[in-house]
Tab-separated table of C-alpha atoms in Angstrom:
chain	number	residue	atom	x	y	z
A	73	GLY	CA	8.146	-10.804	23.352
A	74	MET	CA	8.032	-8.999	20.038
A	75	PRO	CA	5.159	-10.184	17.792
A	76	ALA	CA	6.264	-12.347	14.867
A	77	PRO	CA	4.832	-10.007	12.172
A	78	LEU	CA	6.835	-7.109	13.650
A	79	GLN	CA	9.991	-9.220	13.706
A	80	ASP	CA	9.368	-10.065	10.060
A	81	ARG	CA	9.071	-6.389	9.105
A	82	LEU	CA	12.280	-5.544	10.984
A	83	LEU	CA	14.337	-8.384	9.534
A	84	LEU	CA	17.304	-7.330	7.399
A	85	ASP	CA	19.085	-10.533	6.414
A	86	GLY	CA	21.126	-11.086	3.279
A	87	ALA	CA	18.088	-11.841	1.162
A	88	ARG	CA	16.253	-8.703	2.297
A	89	LEU	CA	19.319	-6.515	1.718
A	90	GLY	CA	19.726	-8.067	-1.713
A	91	SER	CA	16.103	-7.254	-2.467
A	92	ILE	CA	16.616	-3.642	-1.356
A	93	ALA	CA	19.704	-3.348	-3.583
A	94	SER	CA	17.811	-4.792	-6.548
A	95	SER	CA	14.998	-2.311	-5.977
A	96	LEU	CA	17.452	0.603	-5.943
A	97	ARG	CA	19.068	-0.558	-9.183
A	98	GLU	CA	15.685	-0.890	-10.855
A	99	ILE	CA	14.694	2.625	-9.775
A	100	ALA	CA	18.045	3.930	-11.071
A	101	ARG	CA	17.343	2.374	-14.479
A	102	GLN	CA	13.967	4.062	-14.821
A	103	ASP	CA	13.373	6.959	-17.155
A	104	ASP	CA	13.608	10.368	-15.521
A	105	PRO	CA	10.049	11.386	-14.577
A	106	VAL	CA	11.051	15.065	-14.350
A	107	GLY	CA	10.961	17.409	-17.340
A	108	ARG	CA	8.572	15.318	-19.409
A	109	VAL	CA	6.154	17.245	-21.603
A	110	THR	CA	2.772	15.866	-20.583
A	111	GLY	CA	0.767	18.128	-22.872
A	112	GLY	CA	1.136	21.080	-25.171
A	113	ARG	CA	-0.525	23.278	-27.764
A	114	THR	CA	-0.099	26.548	-29.598
A	115	LEU	CA	-2.786	29.096	-28.760
A	116	SER	CA	-4.503	31.234	-31.376
A	117	SER	CA	-2.318	34.109	-30.177
A	118	GLY	CA	0.768	32.169	-31.153
A	119	VAL	CA	1.832	31.537	-27.552
A	120	ARG	CA	3.124	28.003	-27.085
A	121	VAL	CA	1.850	26.229	-23.940
A	122	GLU	CA	3.561	23.148	-22.537
A	123	GLN	CA	2.807	21.202	-19.396
A	124	LEU	CA	5.972	19.815	-17.776
A	125	SER	CA	6.472	17.365	-14.935
A	126	VAL	CA	8.424	18.820	-12.004
A	127	PRO	CA	9.385	17.576	-8.516
A	128	LEU	CA	7.063	18.123	-5.576
A	129	GLY	CA	9.969	19.574	-3.565
A	130	VAL	CA	10.565	18.265	-0.043
A	131	VAL	CA	8.853	14.966	0.740
A	132	ALA	CA	8.535	13.899	4.380
A	133	VAL	CA	7.882	10.235	5.114
A	134	ILE	CA	6.840	9.030	8.571
A	135	TYR	CA	6.807	5.276	8.962
A	136	GLU	CA	7.038	2.534	11.533
A	137	ALA	CA	8.999	-0.715	11.662
A	138	ARG	CA	9.940	-0.923	7.998
A	139	PRO	CA	13.671	-0.405	7.329
A	140	ASN	CA	13.188	-1.104	3.614
A	141	VAL	CA	10.973	1.982	3.361
A	142	THR	CA	14.029	4.088	4.166
A	143	ALA	CA	15.868	2.958	1.044
A	144	ASP	CA	12.809	2.947	-1.217
A	145	ALA	CA	11.702	6.424	-0.134
A	146	PHE	CA	15.183	7.875	-0.600
A	147	ALA	CA	15.632	6.320	-4.038
A	148	LEU	CA	12.213	7.347	-5.325
A	149	CYS	CA	12.661	10.902	-4.063
A	150	LEU	CA	16.104	11.123	-5.677
A	151	ARG	CA	14.822	9.667	-8.946
A	152	SER	CA	12.043	12.283	-9.022
A	153	GLY	CA	14.281	15.210	-8.033
A	154	ASN	CA	12.909	15.628	-4.508
A	155	ALA	CA	14.655	16.051	-1.184
A	156	CYS	CA	13.427	13.708	1.539
A	157	VAL	CA	12.995	13.935	5.295
A	158	LEU	CA	12.589	10.456	6.767
A	159	LYS	CA	11.335	9.489	10.196
A	160	GLY	CA	11.153	5.815	11.093
A	161	GLY	CA	9.834	4.179	14.229
A	162	SER	CA	11.910	3.468	17.311
A	163	ALA	CA	11.933	-0.300	16.729
A	164	ALA	CA	13.829	0.151	13.454
A	165	GLN	CA	15.817	3.280	14.286
A	166	ASP	CA	19.337	1.811	14.146
A	167	SER	CA	18.664	0.112	10.808
A	168	CYS	CA	17.068	3.221	9.333
A	169	GLU	CA	19.906	5.493	10.443
A	170	ALA	CA	22.490	3.115	8.974
A	171	ILE	CA	20.666	3.072	5.632
A	172	VAL	CA	20.374	6.879	5.564
A	173	ASP	CA	24.099	7.185	6.313
A	174	CYS	CA	24.781	5.036	3.246
A	175	CYS	CA	22.424	7.180	1.164
A	176	ARG	CA	24.097	10.415	2.263
A	177	ASP	CA	27.541	8.989	1.485
A	178	ALA	CA	26.318	7.993	-1.975
A	179	LEU	CA	24.942	11.483	-2.615
A	180	ALA	CA	28.255	13.054	-1.641
A	181	GLU	CA	30.212	10.655	-3.857
A	182	ALA	CA	27.953	11.587	-6.771
A	183	GLY	CA	28.539	15.302	-6.210
A	184	LEU	CA	25.022	15.880	-4.921
A	185	PRO	CA	24.087	17.578	-1.635
A	186	ALA	CA	24.094	14.996	1.145
A	187	ASP	CA	21.442	17.015	2.956
A	188	ALA	CA	18.933	16.040	0.276
A	189	ALA	CA	18.423	12.996	2.525
A	190	GLN	CA	17.628	13.745	6.155
A	191	TYR	CA	16.719	11.389	8.987
A	192	VAL	CA	14.795	12.519	12.062
A	193	PRO	CA	15.467	10.250	15.075
A	194	ASP	CA	12.520	9.021	17.100
A	195	ASP	CA	11.876	10.869	20.349
A	196	ALA	CA	9.667	9.888	23.257
A	197	SER	CA	7.791	13.209	23.287
A	198	HIS	CA	6.883	12.992	19.575
A	199	SER	CA	7.753	16.691	19.262
A	200	GLU	CA	9.732	16.000	16.081
A	201	THR	CA	6.719	14.301	14.528
A	202	THR	CA	4.514	17.260	15.411
A	203	ALA	CA	7.048	19.634	13.870
A	204	LEU	CA	7.053	17.668	10.619
A	205	LEU	CA	3.266	17.611	10.499
A	206	ARG	CA	3.193	21.404	10.763
A	207	ALA	CA	6.238	22.322	8.685
A	208	ASN	CA	4.342	24.468	6.195
A	209	GLY	CA	6.716	26.229	3.840
A	210	LEU	CA	9.416	23.639	4.505
A	211	VAL	CA	7.692	20.349	3.664
A	212	ASP	CA	5.676	20.130	0.451
A	213	VAL	CA	3.963	16.809	1.146
A	214	LEU	CA	3.864	14.243	3.938
A	215	VAL	CA	3.449	10.513	3.357
A	216	PRO	CA	2.626	8.455	6.474
A	217	ARG	CA	3.226	4.741	6.168
A	218	GLY	CA	2.294	2.365	8.945
A	219	GLY	CA	-0.622	1.279	11.081
A	220	ALA	CA	-4.071	2.806	11.271
A	221	SER	CA	-3.327	4.930	14.347
A	222	LEU	CA	-0.233	6.526	12.789
A	223	ILE	CA	-2.017	7.324	9.551
A	224	ARG	CA	-5.094	8.690	11.346
A	225	HIS	CA	-2.898	10.885	13.566
A	226	CYS	CA	-1.081	12.341	10.561
A	227	VAL	CA	-4.263	12.969	8.575
A	228	GLU	CA	-6.015	14.626	11.522
A	229	CYS	CA	-3.118	16.695	12.870
A	230	ALA	CA	-1.074	17.729	9.825
A	231	THR	CA	-1.239	21.210	8.367
A	232	VAL	CA	0.993	20.225	5.443
A	233	PRO	CA	-0.562	18.272	2.548
A	234	VAL	CA	-0.825	14.546	3.306
A	235	ILE	CA	-1.079	11.595	0.940
A	236	GLU	CA	-2.923	8.940	2.922
A	237	THR	CA	-1.431	5.510	2.508
A	238	GLY	CA	-3.649	2.695	3.453
A	239	THR	CA	-4.225	0.250	6.111
A	240	GLY	CA	-5.257	-2.896	4.325
A	241	ASN	CA	-8.476	-4.598	5.324
A	242	CYS	CA	-8.302	-6.598	2.093
A	243	HIS	CA	-10.961	-9.136	1.087
A	244	VAL	CA	-11.025	-12.259	-1.052
A	245	TYR	CA	-14.534	-13.030	-2.314
A	246	LEU	CA	-15.364	-16.559	-3.464
A	247	HIS	CA	-18.194	-16.292	-5.972
A	248	GLU	CA	-20.507	-19.276	-6.404
A	249	ASP	CA	-18.748	-20.118	-9.692
A	250	ALA	CA	-15.264	-20.131	-8.135
A	251	ASP	CA	-12.856	-22.947	-8.949
A	252	VAL	CA	-12.055	-24.716	-5.670
A	253	GLU	CA	-8.354	-25.221	-6.383
A	254	LYS	CA	-7.870	-21.581	-7.351
A	255	ALA	CA	-9.817	-20.510	-4.279
A	256	VAL	CA	-7.566	-22.477	-1.932
A	257	ASP	CA	-4.347	-21.276	-3.560
A	258	ILE	CA	-5.381	-17.616	-3.675
A	259	VAL	CA	-6.793	-17.423	-0.150
A	260	VAL	CA	-3.825	-19.227	1.402
A	261	ASN	CA	-1.347	-17.000	-0.423
A	262	ALA	CA	-3.245	-13.800	0.335
A	263	LYS	CA	-3.514	-14.624	4.039
A	264	CYS	CA	-0.452	-16.669	4.910
A	265	SER	CA	2.511	-15.680	2.735
A	266	ARG	CA	3.222	-12.513	4.779
A	267	PRO	CA	0.331	-11.835	7.157
A	268	GLY	CA	1.921	-8.700	8.605
A	269	VAL	CA	1.833	-6.616	5.407
A	270	CYS	CA	-0.905	-4.300	4.183
A	271	ASN	CA	-1.765	-6.297	1.040
A	272	ALA	CA	-2.485	-9.478	2.998
A	273	ALA	CA	-6.126	-10.563	3.048
A	274	GLU	CA	-7.943	-10.094	6.338
A	275	SER	CA	-11.487	-11.075	5.356
A	276	LEU	CA	-12.910	-13.978	3.375
A	277	LEU	CA	-16.312	-13.635	1.722
A	278	VAL	CA	-18.174	-16.529	0.117
A	279	ASP	CA	-21.522	-16.864	-1.595
A	280	ALA	CA	-23.883	-18.496	0.883
A	281	CYS	CA	-25.300	-20.784	-1.802
A	282	ALA	CA	-21.826	-22.246	-2.422
A	283	ALA	CA	-20.441	-22.126	1.110
A	284	ARG	CA	-20.695	-25.881	1.702
A	285	ARG	CA	-18.761	-26.569	-1.528
A	286	LEU	CA	-16.110	-23.870	-1.291
A	287	LEU	CA	-15.427	-23.312	2.388
A	288	PRO	CA	-14.360	-26.784	3.645
A	289	PRO	CA	-11.103	-27.078	1.653
A	290	VAL	CA	-10.284	-23.394	2.125
A	291	LEU	CA	-10.884	-23.465	5.877
A	292	ALA	CA	-8.930	-26.702	6.226
A	293	ALA	CA	-5.949	-25.199	4.404
A	294	LEU	CA	-6.042	-22.075	6.570
A	295	SER	CA	-6.412	-24.086	9.765
A	296	GLU	CA	-3.445	-26.280	8.842
A	297	ARG	CA	-1.331	-23.133	8.618
A	298	GLY	CA	-2.356	-21.897	12.049
A	299	VAL	CA	-4.843	-19.226	10.987
A	300	GLU	CA	-7.321	-18.236	13.701
A	301	LEU	CA	-10.790	-17.985	12.167
A	302	VAL	CA	-13.883	-16.035	13.198
A	303	GLY	CA	-17.098	-16.024	11.205
A	304	ASP	CA	-20.832	-15.603	10.941
A	305	ALA	CA	-23.379	-18.299	11.750
A	306	LEU	CA	-23.283	-20.127	8.400
A	307	ALA	CA	-19.489	-20.037	8.210
A	308	ARG	CA	-19.255	-21.465	11.735
A	309	GLU	CA	-21.755	-24.194	10.856
A	310	VAL	CA	-19.723	-25.242	7.816
A	311	ALA	CA	-16.479	-25.105	9.802
A	312	SER	CA	-17.938	-27.246	12.580
A	313	GLY	CA	-19.067	-29.814	10.037
A	314	VAL	CA	-15.509	-30.348	8.825
A	315	GLY	CA	-13.848	-30.155	12.236
A	316	VAL	CA	-12.318	-26.694	11.860
A	317	SER	CA	-12.371	-24.375	14.860
A	318	MET	CA	-14.011	-20.989	14.231
A	319	GLY	CA	-15.029	-18.335	16.740
A	320	GLU	CA	-17.960	-15.970	16.489
A	321	ALA	CA	-17.151	-12.779	14.614
A	322	ALA	CA	-17.999	-9.458	16.240
A	323	GLU	CA	-19.083	-6.467	14.179
A	324	SER	CA	-15.617	-4.980	14.665
A	325	ASP	CA	-14.001	-7.990	12.967
A	326	TRP	CA	-15.420	-7.060	9.557
A	327	GLY	CA	-13.423	-3.831	9.466
A	328	ARG	CA	-10.279	-4.955	11.240
A	329	GLU	CA	-6.751	-5.193	9.870
A	330	TYR	CA	-5.268	-8.071	11.869
A	331	LEU	CA	-1.725	-8.079	10.433
A	332	ASP	CA	-1.488	-11.578	11.823
A	333	LEU	CA	-2.608	-15.155	11.176
A	334	LYS	CA	-6.258	-14.350	11.777
A	335	MET	CA	-9.130	-14.023	9.312
A	336	SER	CA	-12.828	-13.215	9.387
A	337	VAL	CA	-15.267	-15.225	7.257
A	338	ALA	CA	-18.659	-13.957	6.087
A	339	CYS	CA	-21.287	-15.488	3.822
A	340	VAL	CA	-23.025	-13.136	1.381
A	341	ASP	CA	-25.895	-13.374	-1.075
A	342	GLY	CA	-24.249	-12.803	-4.438
A	343	VAL	CA	-21.828	-10.427	-6.058
A	344	GLU	CA	-23.764	-7.232	-5.315
A	345	ALA	CA	-23.878	-8.088	-1.610
A	346	ALA	CA	-20.146	-8.836	-1.703
A	347	ILE	CA	-19.455	-5.464	-3.328
A	348	ALA	CA	-21.579	-3.706	-0.708
A	349	HIS	CA	-19.754	-5.500	2.122
A	350	VAL	CA	-16.318	-4.652	0.713
A	351	ASN	CA	-17.212	-1.003	0.127
A	352	ARG	CA	-18.606	-0.709	3.659
A	353	TYR	CA	-15.803	-2.381	5.596
A	354	GLY	CA	-12.800	-2.200	3.267
A	355	THR	CA	-10.055	0.402	3.370
A	356	GLY	CA	-9.820	1.009	-0.371
A	357	HIS	CA	-6.590	-0.960	-0.706
A	358	SER	CA	-6.773	-4.307	-2.568
A	359	GLU	CA	-9.803	-6.527	-3.151
A	360	ALA	CA	-10.130	-9.825	-5.032
A	361	ILE	CA	-12.830	-12.026	-6.528
A	362	VAL	CA	-12.383	-15.691	-7.407
A	363	SER	CA	-14.857	-16.783	-10.076
A	364	GLU	CA	-15.089	-18.492	-13.446
A	365	SER	CA	-17.938	-16.122	-14.356
A	366	TYR	CA	-16.788	-13.253	-16.560
A	367	ALA	CA	-19.894	-11.243	-15.699
A	368	ALA	CA	-19.365	-11.650	-11.956
A	369	CYS	CA	-15.704	-10.674	-12.221
A	370	GLU	CA	-16.444	-7.583	-14.268
A	371	ALA	CA	-19.224	-6.522	-11.896
A	372	PHE	CA	-16.863	-6.848	-8.930
A	373	LEU	CA	-13.981	-5.043	-10.652
A	374	ALA	CA	-16.258	-2.170	-11.650
A	375	GLY	CA	-18.236	-1.941	-8.423
A	376	VAL	CA	-15.539	-2.161	-5.763
A	377	ASP	CA	-13.987	1.168	-4.768
A	378	ALA	CA	-10.331	0.329	-4.141
A	379	ALA	CA	-6.872	1.222	-5.406
A	380	ALA	CA	-6.350	-2.294	-6.804
A	381	VAL	CA	-8.997	-4.857	-7.724
A	382	TYR	CA	-8.268	-8.430	-8.772
A	383	ALA	CA	-10.016	-11.221	-10.624
A	384	ASN	CA	-8.593	-14.670	-9.872
A	385	ALA	CA	-5.324	-13.474	-8.343
A	386	SER	CA	-3.978	-12.802	-4.865
A	387	THR	CA	-4.098	-9.364	-3.260
A	388	ARG	CA	-0.400	-9.811	-2.481
A	389	PHE	CA	0.531	-8.434	-5.918
A	390	THR	CA	-0.206	-4.853	-4.822
A	391	ASP	CA	3.369	-3.649	-4.542
A	392	GLY	CA	5.398	-1.010	-6.333
A	393	GLY	CA	8.183	-3.423	-7.203
A	394	VAL	CA	5.777	-6.027	-8.535
A	395	PHE	CA	3.970	-3.351	-10.558
A	396	GLY	CA	7.268	-2.434	-12.220
A	397	LEU	CA	7.760	0.817	-10.299
A	398	GLY	CA	11.041	-0.348	-8.752
A	399	GLY	CA	9.684	0.316	-5.290
A	400	GLU	CA	7.069	2.435	-3.617
A	401	ILE	CA	6.942	5.263	-1.153
A	402	GLY	CA	3.563	3.965	-0.063
A	403	ILE	CA	0.279	2.607	-1.349
A	404	SER	CA	-2.178	5.469	-1.544
A	405	THR	CA	-5.791	4.665	-0.707
A	406	GLN	CA	-7.020	8.168	-1.464
A	407	LYS	CA	-7.964	9.473	-4.897
A	408	LEU	CA	-5.902	12.684	-4.902
A	409	HIS	CA	-2.971	13.222	-5.689
A	410	ALA	CA	-2.092	9.590	-6.342
A	411	ARG	CA	-3.750	6.198	-5.894
A	412	GLY	CA	-2.252	2.753	-5.446
A	413	PRO	CA	1.492	2.008	-5.262
A	414	MET	CA	3.366	5.298	-5.557
A	415	GLY	CA	6.540	5.215	-7.598
A	416	ALA	CA	8.761	8.077	-8.725
A	417	GLU	CA	6.193	9.477	-11.153
A	418	ALA	CA	3.687	9.904	-8.308
A	419	LEU	CA	6.203	12.206	-6.594
A	420	THR	CA	5.970	14.779	-9.369
A	421	THR	CA	3.477	17.478	-10.197
A	422	THR	CA	3.195	19.708	-13.261
A	423	LYS	CA	3.809	23.302	-14.210
A	424	TYR	CA	2.820	25.226	-17.317
A	425	VAL	CA	5.572	26.812	-19.394
A	426	LEU	CA	4.471	29.399	-21.945
A	427	ARG	CA	6.706	30.838	-24.667
A	428	GLY	CA	5.723	33.858	-26.671
A	429	ASP	CA	7.130	36.607	-28.870
A	430	GLY	CA	5.734	39.734	-27.266
A	431	GLN	CA	2.051	38.719	-27.161
A	432	THR	CA	-0.252	40.551	-24.746
A	433	ARG	CA	-3.837	40.024	-23.684
């Protein structure tokens, strides 16, 4: 049958539709990101220079089983003055097409061109996907949103500019000075609240010197919620001592995005080792430390290379709506042109406007 995380992503019940509607209203209430003067000066020649925000143009979004992305992408593109070309996965095709039909009707009712929102149906040959990836001169930027294989395919095969949105091998690191209660709450929320999303934690790190204090209650809480655990030798020893089942982690587990109720557990020797582990195996998405030590938290926040870093909070907060962006077209894990949750402002660029009175150079 269909995996539970996939069913969760496809679900469009009353609550989910209400959430989508709320997101659209919040985006509609936002200030217009287009036409803002982001900088300006008068040159010695008397020419006035202003830098203005302008739309990117045509934004293509390729995504998988996420019907809500259809509405968010449309709304954010409209808010930022862009046209959008949307291509969802086959599992969500009927839902996505229905949402786009609503969007096109709304554009027409508002006196705007309905063709500013286009939907490309899924096809078995993937020829439409290939065409989008190579639509230079027609598509200004492509945003892939989905699993690692989809994103890798788009990055490797596209000739149009791509903003890489991230797979999320997110970590929670329990420093030796972590509060046990906070550790349990944060790890359980980060792993179990919605395991099939990209901001869910996949890996648990713990200082080896505090493993016997911190791991037992955390592992017990995860085990009670049906989380399959794999770990290194010390983690397995601690788990065995408290009657929690834990398999042996393979090297591939440290870099794997499970998108399911599964988690790897590794013991490290201090904050610098934790930072090194995260930077080696992480995907640059969201990383968290749990510690009562200000110095340890600041070292982690400064040293980890990710779009969002947390001290004493769950990785699950990495979301455009939660960040006050109304929604997101994706969570960028690259450093150019945008990073982190991408709202309407991230779908703009700038142009220079110069006004003179006959000056020459």
